[in-house]
GROMACS .gro file of C-alpha atoms in nm:
model
  279
    1MET     CA    1  -7.440  10.324  -0.272
    2ILE     CA    2  -7.773  10.213  -0.129
    3THR     CA    3  -7.925  10.440   0.135
    4ILE     CA    4  -8.228  10.320   0.331
    5ASN     CA    5  -8.382  10.582   0.560
    6HIS     CA    6  -8.648  10.502   0.821
    7VAL     CA    7  -8.835  10.262   0.595
    8ASN     CA    8  -9.167  10.112   0.702
    9LYS     CA    9  -9.370   9.863   0.502
   10THR     CA   10  -9.725   9.772   0.595
   11PHE     CA   11  -9.947   9.520   0.417
   12SER     CA   12 -10.326   9.522   0.436
   13GLN     CA   13 -10.489   9.198   0.543
   14ARG     CA   14 -10.847   9.079   0.574
   15LYS     CA   15 -11.112   9.288   0.747
   16GLY     CA   16 -10.899   9.601   0.734
   17VAL     CA   17 -10.625   9.461   0.956
   18SER     CA   18 -10.272   9.577   0.871
   19TYR     CA   19  -9.949   9.381   0.909
   20SER     CA   20  -9.620   9.565   0.966
   21ALA     CA   21  -9.345   9.384   0.774
   22LEU     CA   22  -9.072   9.647   0.824
   23ASP     CA   23  -9.042   9.905   1.099
   24ASN     CA   24  -8.805  10.202   1.086
   25VAL     CA   25  -8.530  10.026   0.891
   26SER     CA   26  -8.222  10.236   0.816
   27LEU     CA   27  -7.910  10.101   0.648
   28THR     CA   28  -7.632  10.222   0.420
   29ILE     CA   29  -7.450   9.986   0.184
   30GLY     CA   30  -7.135  10.132   0.032
   31GLN     CA   31  -7.030  10.105  -0.329
   32GLY     CA   32  -6.858   9.772  -0.391
   33GLU     CA   33  -6.960   9.631  -0.053
   34PHE     CA   34  -7.087   9.274  -0.004
   35VAL     CA   35  -7.360   9.274   0.262
   36SER     CA   36  -7.574   8.980   0.372
   37ILE     CA   37  -7.900   8.995   0.565
   38VAL     CA   38  -8.000   8.705   0.789
   39GLY     CA   39  -8.301   8.650   1.009
   40PRO     CA   40  -8.591   8.413   1.068
   41SER     CA   41  -8.865   8.369   0.809
   42GLY     CA   42  -9.110   8.655   0.815
   43CYS     CA   43  -8.860   8.917   0.934
   44GLY     CA   44  -8.885   9.117   0.611
   45LYS     CA   45  -8.557   9.028   0.438
   46SER     CA   46  -8.712   8.965   0.098
   47THR     CA   47  -8.957   9.251   0.145
   48LEU     CA   48  -8.664   9.489   0.191
   49LEU     CA   49  -8.488   9.349  -0.117
   50ASN     CA   50  -8.806   9.396  -0.323
   51LEU     CA   51  -8.826   9.760  -0.214
   52ILE     CA   52  -8.463   9.819  -0.316
   53ALA     CA   53  -8.530   9.647  -0.649
   54GLY     CA   54  -8.825   9.878  -0.708
   55PHE     CA   55  -9.079   9.594  -0.724
   56ASP     CA   56  -9.279   9.753  -0.442
   57LYS     CA   57  -9.293  10.084  -0.259
   58ALA     CA   58  -9.231  10.162   0.106
   59THR     CA   59  -9.524  10.277   0.318
   60ALA     CA   60  -9.296  10.537   0.475
   61GLY     CA   61  -8.931  10.636   0.447
   62THR     CA   62  -8.703  10.644   0.144
   63ILE     CA   63  -8.463  10.420  -0.046
   64ALA     CA   64  -8.202  10.578  -0.274
   65VAL     CA   65  -7.933  10.442  -0.504
   66ASN     CA   66  -7.644  10.683  -0.559
   67GLY     CA   67  -7.860  10.966  -0.430
   68ARG     CA   68  -8.158  10.896  -0.657
   69GLU     CA   69  -8.475  10.776  -0.489
   70VAL     CA   70  -8.594  10.434  -0.603
   71SER     CA   71  -8.943  10.446  -0.753
   72ALA     CA   72  -8.933  10.155  -1.001
   73PRO     CA   73  -8.703   9.876  -1.124
   74GLY     CA   74  -8.390   9.996  -1.301
   75SER     CA   75  -8.101   9.859  -1.505
   76ASP     CA   76  -7.860   9.958  -1.227
   77ARG     CA   77  -8.015   9.685  -1.005
   78ILE     CA   78  -8.055   9.322  -1.113
   79VAL     CA   79  -8.215   9.051  -0.898
   80VAL     CA   80  -8.100   8.688  -0.885
   81PHE     CA   81  -8.371   8.471  -0.728
   82GLN     CA   82  -8.371   8.124  -0.571
   83GLU     CA   83  -8.548   7.997  -0.884
   84HIS     CA   84  -8.324   8.044  -1.186
   85GLY     CA   85  -8.608   8.152  -1.418
   86LEU     CA   86  -8.436   8.033  -1.736
   87PHE     CA   87  -8.638   7.996  -2.053
   88PRO     CA   88  -8.647   7.621  -2.129
   89TRP     CA   89  -8.671   7.674  -2.505
   90LEU     CA   90  -8.350   7.884  -2.518
   91THR     CA   91  -7.990   7.768  -2.501
   92VAL     CA   92  -7.756   7.887  -2.228
   93LEU     CA   93  -7.613   8.142  -2.472
   94ASP     CA   94  -7.953   8.280  -2.567
   95ASN     CA   95  -8.075   8.285  -2.207
   96VAL     CA   96  -7.776   8.494  -2.102
   97ALA     CA   97  -7.814   8.720  -2.407
   98PHE     CA   98  -8.192   8.763  -2.369
   99GLY     CA   99  -8.182   9.095  -2.184
  100LEU     CA  100  -7.941   9.239  -2.439
  101LYS     CA  101  -8.173   9.130  -2.719
  102GLN     CA  102  -8.459   9.318  -2.550
  103LYS     CA  103  -8.237   9.628  -2.545
  104GLY     CA  104  -8.180   9.602  -2.920
  105VAL     CA  105  -7.816   9.491  -2.910
  106SER     CA  106  -7.709   9.321  -3.233
  107LYS     CA  107  -7.688   8.942  -3.238
  108LYS     CA  108  -7.312   8.942  -3.293
  109GLU     CA  109  -7.245   9.182  -3.007
  110ARG     CA  110  -7.487   9.026  -2.759
  111HIS     CA  111  -7.349   8.677  -2.824
  112ALA     CA  112  -6.994   8.803  -2.773
  113LEU     CA  113  -7.090   8.970  -2.445
  114ALA     CA  114  -7.290   8.668  -2.332
  115LEU     CA  115  -7.003   8.429  -2.407
  116GLU     CA  116  -6.772   8.645  -2.199
  117GLN     CA  117  -6.999   8.609  -1.895
  118ILE     CA  118  -7.061   8.240  -1.960
  119LYS     CA  119  -6.685   8.193  -1.953
  120SER     CA  120  -6.669   8.384  -1.622
  121VAL     CA  121  -6.898   8.122  -1.462
  122HIS     CA  122  -6.707   7.831  -1.619
  123LEU     CA  123  -6.982   7.713  -1.856
  124THR     CA  124  -6.825   7.780  -2.197
  125LYS     CA  125  -6.865   7.422  -2.317
  126PHE     CA  126  -7.234   7.430  -2.219
  127ALA     CA  127  -7.321   7.746  -2.414
  128GLY     CA  128  -7.527   7.547  -2.666
  129HIS     CA  129  -7.707   7.335  -2.405
  130TYR     CA  130  -8.066   7.379  -2.287
  131PRO     CA  131  -8.166   7.421  -1.920
  132PHE     CA  132  -8.299   7.064  -1.889
  133GLU     CA  133  -7.947   6.940  -1.965
  134LEU     CA  134  -7.795   7.132  -1.671
  135SER     CA  135  -7.764   7.061  -1.299
  136GLY     CA  136  -7.917   7.296  -1.042
  137GLY     CA  137  -7.582   7.460  -0.976
  138MET     CA  138  -7.521   7.514  -1.346
  139LYS     CA  139  -7.861   7.679  -1.385
  140GLN     CA  140  -7.777   7.923  -1.106
  141ARG     CA  141  -7.445   8.000  -1.275
  142VAL     CA  142  -7.640   8.084  -1.591
  143ALA     CA  143  -7.873   8.308  -1.389
  144ILE     CA  144  -7.572   8.493  -1.246
  145ALA     CA  145  -7.417   8.531  -1.593
  146ARG     CA  146  -7.749   8.662  -1.724
  147ALA     CA  147  -7.747   8.926  -1.450
  148LEU     CA  148  -7.382   9.023  -1.500
  149VAL     CA  149  -7.412   9.067  -1.877
  150MET     CA  150  -7.648   9.361  -1.816
  151GLU     CA  151  -7.366   9.537  -1.628
  152PRO     CA  152  -7.566   9.643  -1.322
  153GLU     CA  153  -7.402   9.839  -1.044
  154ILE     CA  154  -7.587   9.632  -0.785
  155LEU     CA  155  -7.667   9.261  -0.759
  156LEU     CA  156  -7.964   9.180  -0.535
  157MET     CA  157  -7.955   8.810  -0.451
  158ASP     CA  158  -8.254   8.651  -0.279
  159GLU     CA  159  -8.143   8.312  -0.139
  160PRO     CA  160  -7.994   8.210  -0.475
  161PHE     CA  161  -7.827   7.894  -0.342
  162ALA     CA  162  -8.092   7.777  -0.095
  163ALA     CA  163  -8.216   7.487  -0.309
  164LEU     CA  164  -7.869   7.349  -0.383
  165ASP     CA  165  -7.678   7.074  -0.206
  166GLU     CA  166  -7.399   7.167   0.034
  167GLN     CA  167  -7.112   7.078  -0.199
  168THR     CA  168  -7.256   7.279  -0.487
  169ARG     CA  169  -7.321   7.575  -0.257
  170LEU     CA  170  -6.959   7.578  -0.141
  171ILE     CA  171  -6.834   7.582  -0.501
  172LEU     CA  172  -7.072   7.864  -0.591
  173HIS     CA  173  -6.967   8.060  -0.282
  174LYS     CA  174  -6.610   8.061  -0.412
  175ASP     CA  175  -6.722   8.151  -0.763
  176LEU     CA  176  -6.941   8.437  -0.639
  177GLU     CA  177  -6.663   8.575  -0.420
  178ASP     CA  178  -6.426   8.562  -0.718
  179ILE     CA  179  -6.681   8.746  -0.935
  180TRP     CA  180  -6.729   9.010  -0.667
  181LEU     CA  181  -6.354   9.061  -0.620
  182ARG     CA  182  -6.307   9.088  -0.997
  183THR     CA  183  -6.599   9.319  -1.078
  184GLY     CA  184  -6.636   9.531  -0.765
  185LYS     CA  185  -7.016   9.504  -0.779
  186THR     CA  186  -7.225   9.603  -0.481
  187ILE     CA  187  -7.400   9.287  -0.361
  188LEU     CA  188  -7.692   9.254  -0.120
  189PHE     CA  189  -7.740   8.887  -0.036
  190ILE     CA  190  -8.043   8.744   0.146
  191THR     CA  191  -7.997   8.409   0.320
  192HIS     CA  192  -8.116   8.189   0.606
  193ASN     CA  193  -7.770   8.036   0.632
  194ILE     CA  194  -7.539   8.209   0.880
  195ARG     CA  195  -7.228   8.027   0.759
  196GLU     CA  196  -7.303   8.131   0.401
  197ALA     CA  197  -7.344   8.494   0.508
  198VAL     CA  198  -7.015   8.497   0.699
  199LEU     CA  199  -6.820   8.324   0.421
  200LEU     CA  200  -6.934   8.572   0.157
  201SER     CA  201  -6.976   8.908   0.323
  202ASP     CA  202  -6.803   9.222   0.443
  203ARG     CA  203  -7.093   9.281   0.682
  204VAL     CA  204  -7.379   9.069   0.812
  205ILE     CA  205  -7.704   9.240   0.910
  206VAL     CA  206  -7.923   9.056   1.161
  207MET     CA  207  -8.294   9.130   1.140
  208ALA     CA  208  -8.549   9.089   1.415
  209THR     CA  209  -8.907   8.994   1.343
  210GLN     CA  210  -9.263   9.098   1.424
  211PRO     CA  211  -9.212   9.360   1.289
  212GLY     CA  212  -8.896   9.339   1.080
  213ARG     CA  213  -8.620   9.569   1.196
  214ILE     CA  214  -8.242   9.571   1.215
  215LYS     CA  215  -8.120   9.419   1.539
  216ARG     CA  216  -7.741   9.397   1.499
  217GLU     CA  217  -7.463   9.449   1.247
  218PHE     CA  218  -7.145   9.244   1.235
  219THR     CA  219  -6.828   9.324   1.041
  220VAL     CA  220  -6.641   9.028   0.893
  221GLN     CA  221  -6.277   9.105   0.965
  222ALA     CA  222  -6.117   8.796   0.811
  223ALA     CA  223  -5.879   8.841   0.518
  224ARG     CA  224  -6.006   8.789   0.163
  225PRO     CA  225  -6.058   8.545   0.010
  226HIS     CA  226  -6.245   8.400   0.306
  227GLN     CA  227  -6.151   8.048   0.412
  228SER     CA  228  -6.416   7.820   0.564
  229SER     CA  229  -6.157   7.692   0.814
  230ASP     CA  230  -6.079   8.040   0.950
  231PRO     CA  231  -6.144   8.041   1.329
  232LEU     CA  232  -6.245   8.409   1.308
  233LEU     CA  233  -6.536   8.311   1.086
  234HIS     CA  234  -6.646   8.030   1.318
  235ALA     CA  235  -6.639   8.266   1.615
  236LEU     CA  236  -6.847   8.519   1.423
  237GLU     CA  237  -7.104   8.251   1.333
  238ASP     CA  238  -7.150   8.182   1.705
  239ARG     CA  239  -7.195   8.553   1.783
  240ILE     CA  240  -7.456   8.592   1.509
  241MET     CA  241  -7.643   8.282   1.625
  242GLU     CA  242  -7.646   8.419   1.979
  243ALA     CA  243  -7.790   8.748   1.852
  244LEU     CA  244  -8.062   8.557   1.666
  245SER     CA  245  -8.161   8.308   1.933
  246ASP     CA  246  -8.433   8.527   2.088
  247GLU     CA  247  -8.584   8.596   1.747
  248LEU     CA  248  -8.589   8.228   1.656
  249GLU     CA  249  -8.755   8.143   1.985
  250LYS     CA  250  -9.015   8.413   1.925
  251VAL     CA  251  -9.107   8.271   1.584
  252VAL     CA  252  -9.115   7.908   1.697
  253ARG     CA  253  -9.329   7.991   2.000
  254GLU     CA  254  -9.572   8.171   1.773
  255GLU     CA  255  -9.601   7.860   1.556
  256LEU     CA  256  -9.571   7.577   1.809
  257GLY     CA  257  -9.679   7.721   2.143
  258HIS     CA  258  -9.517   7.864   2.454
  259GLU     CA  259  -9.400   7.527   2.584
  260TYR     CA  260  -9.141   7.507   2.304
  261ARG     CA  261  -8.779   7.599   2.374
  262LEU     CA  262  -8.510   7.644   2.109
  263LYS     CA  263  -8.286   7.339   2.139
  264THR     CA  264  -7.910   7.366   2.128
  265ASN     CA  265  -7.660   7.162   1.933
  266PRO     CA  266  -7.539   6.884   2.167
  267ILE     CA  267  -7.185   6.915   2.032
  268SER     CA  268  -7.130   7.290   2.002
  269GLY     CA  269  -7.385   7.399   2.261
  270SER     CA  270  -7.542   7.643   2.016
  271ALA     CA  271  -7.834   7.622   1.779
  272ALA     CA  272  -7.775   7.512   1.423
  273ASP     CA  273  -7.628   7.774   1.191
  274HIS     CA  274  -7.908   7.733   0.937
  275LEU     CA  275  -8.226   7.917   1.028
  276GLY     CA  276  -8.440   7.695   0.808
  277SER     CA  277  -8.722   7.784   0.578
  278GLY     CA  278  -8.981   7.691   0.837
  279ILE     CA  279  -8.877   7.936   1.107
   0.00000   0.00000   0.00000
């Protein structure tokens, strides 16, 4: 369980000016829950994930995992980033086994464990390949296998599929949901993509910006495994987009001026379901 209590995060800028990235954020994520956070760029999604990971410390408030306050990175929490971070000089097998090697696990055992996770992401026949021989989607599968082999309780995923094409993302959505259903891991997933959040999650947290805070929470009530054609999911996407529209307008006005208005989709009448990396 992840417990976030009244967390603030302030960054110092030039000339002694401070910037408030997170303001009074409180959230509980239950064991085995899949929770996504959406919001415009600059709302503090990745900042919050970094605090949970132990990469940074809150200015005020506390973050605890299973009752123990987070003060540093730990083996119970593994982060999967947008960039796969694979070592180009290592094979898929050795990339996945790298963390186990650092822990002193024997070569025979770590290769057996790594092969098990490589199989779970459908890359068995690529175990001897190098990263340059893999597609973007395959590299992200390897990154997920590398995280899973360490047996963390919690997967922290920071826009892991953002750089992939739509077809590859959809395939990886299904694979990730299957992994989650099989392992029961707690997953916190950061994304700009509302449809992605709804397809994957038990709950979707909407963050406001300037400063970052929790604006709304939505429960995904569709049956598992989620189906992209489910009308319940489409209706929920619209509700989340409606909750975000003011925040998107705020960010775009800040960047482009007060004369700008958030345009709607001429077909659906609502803004696009992808918040974009530029807003």
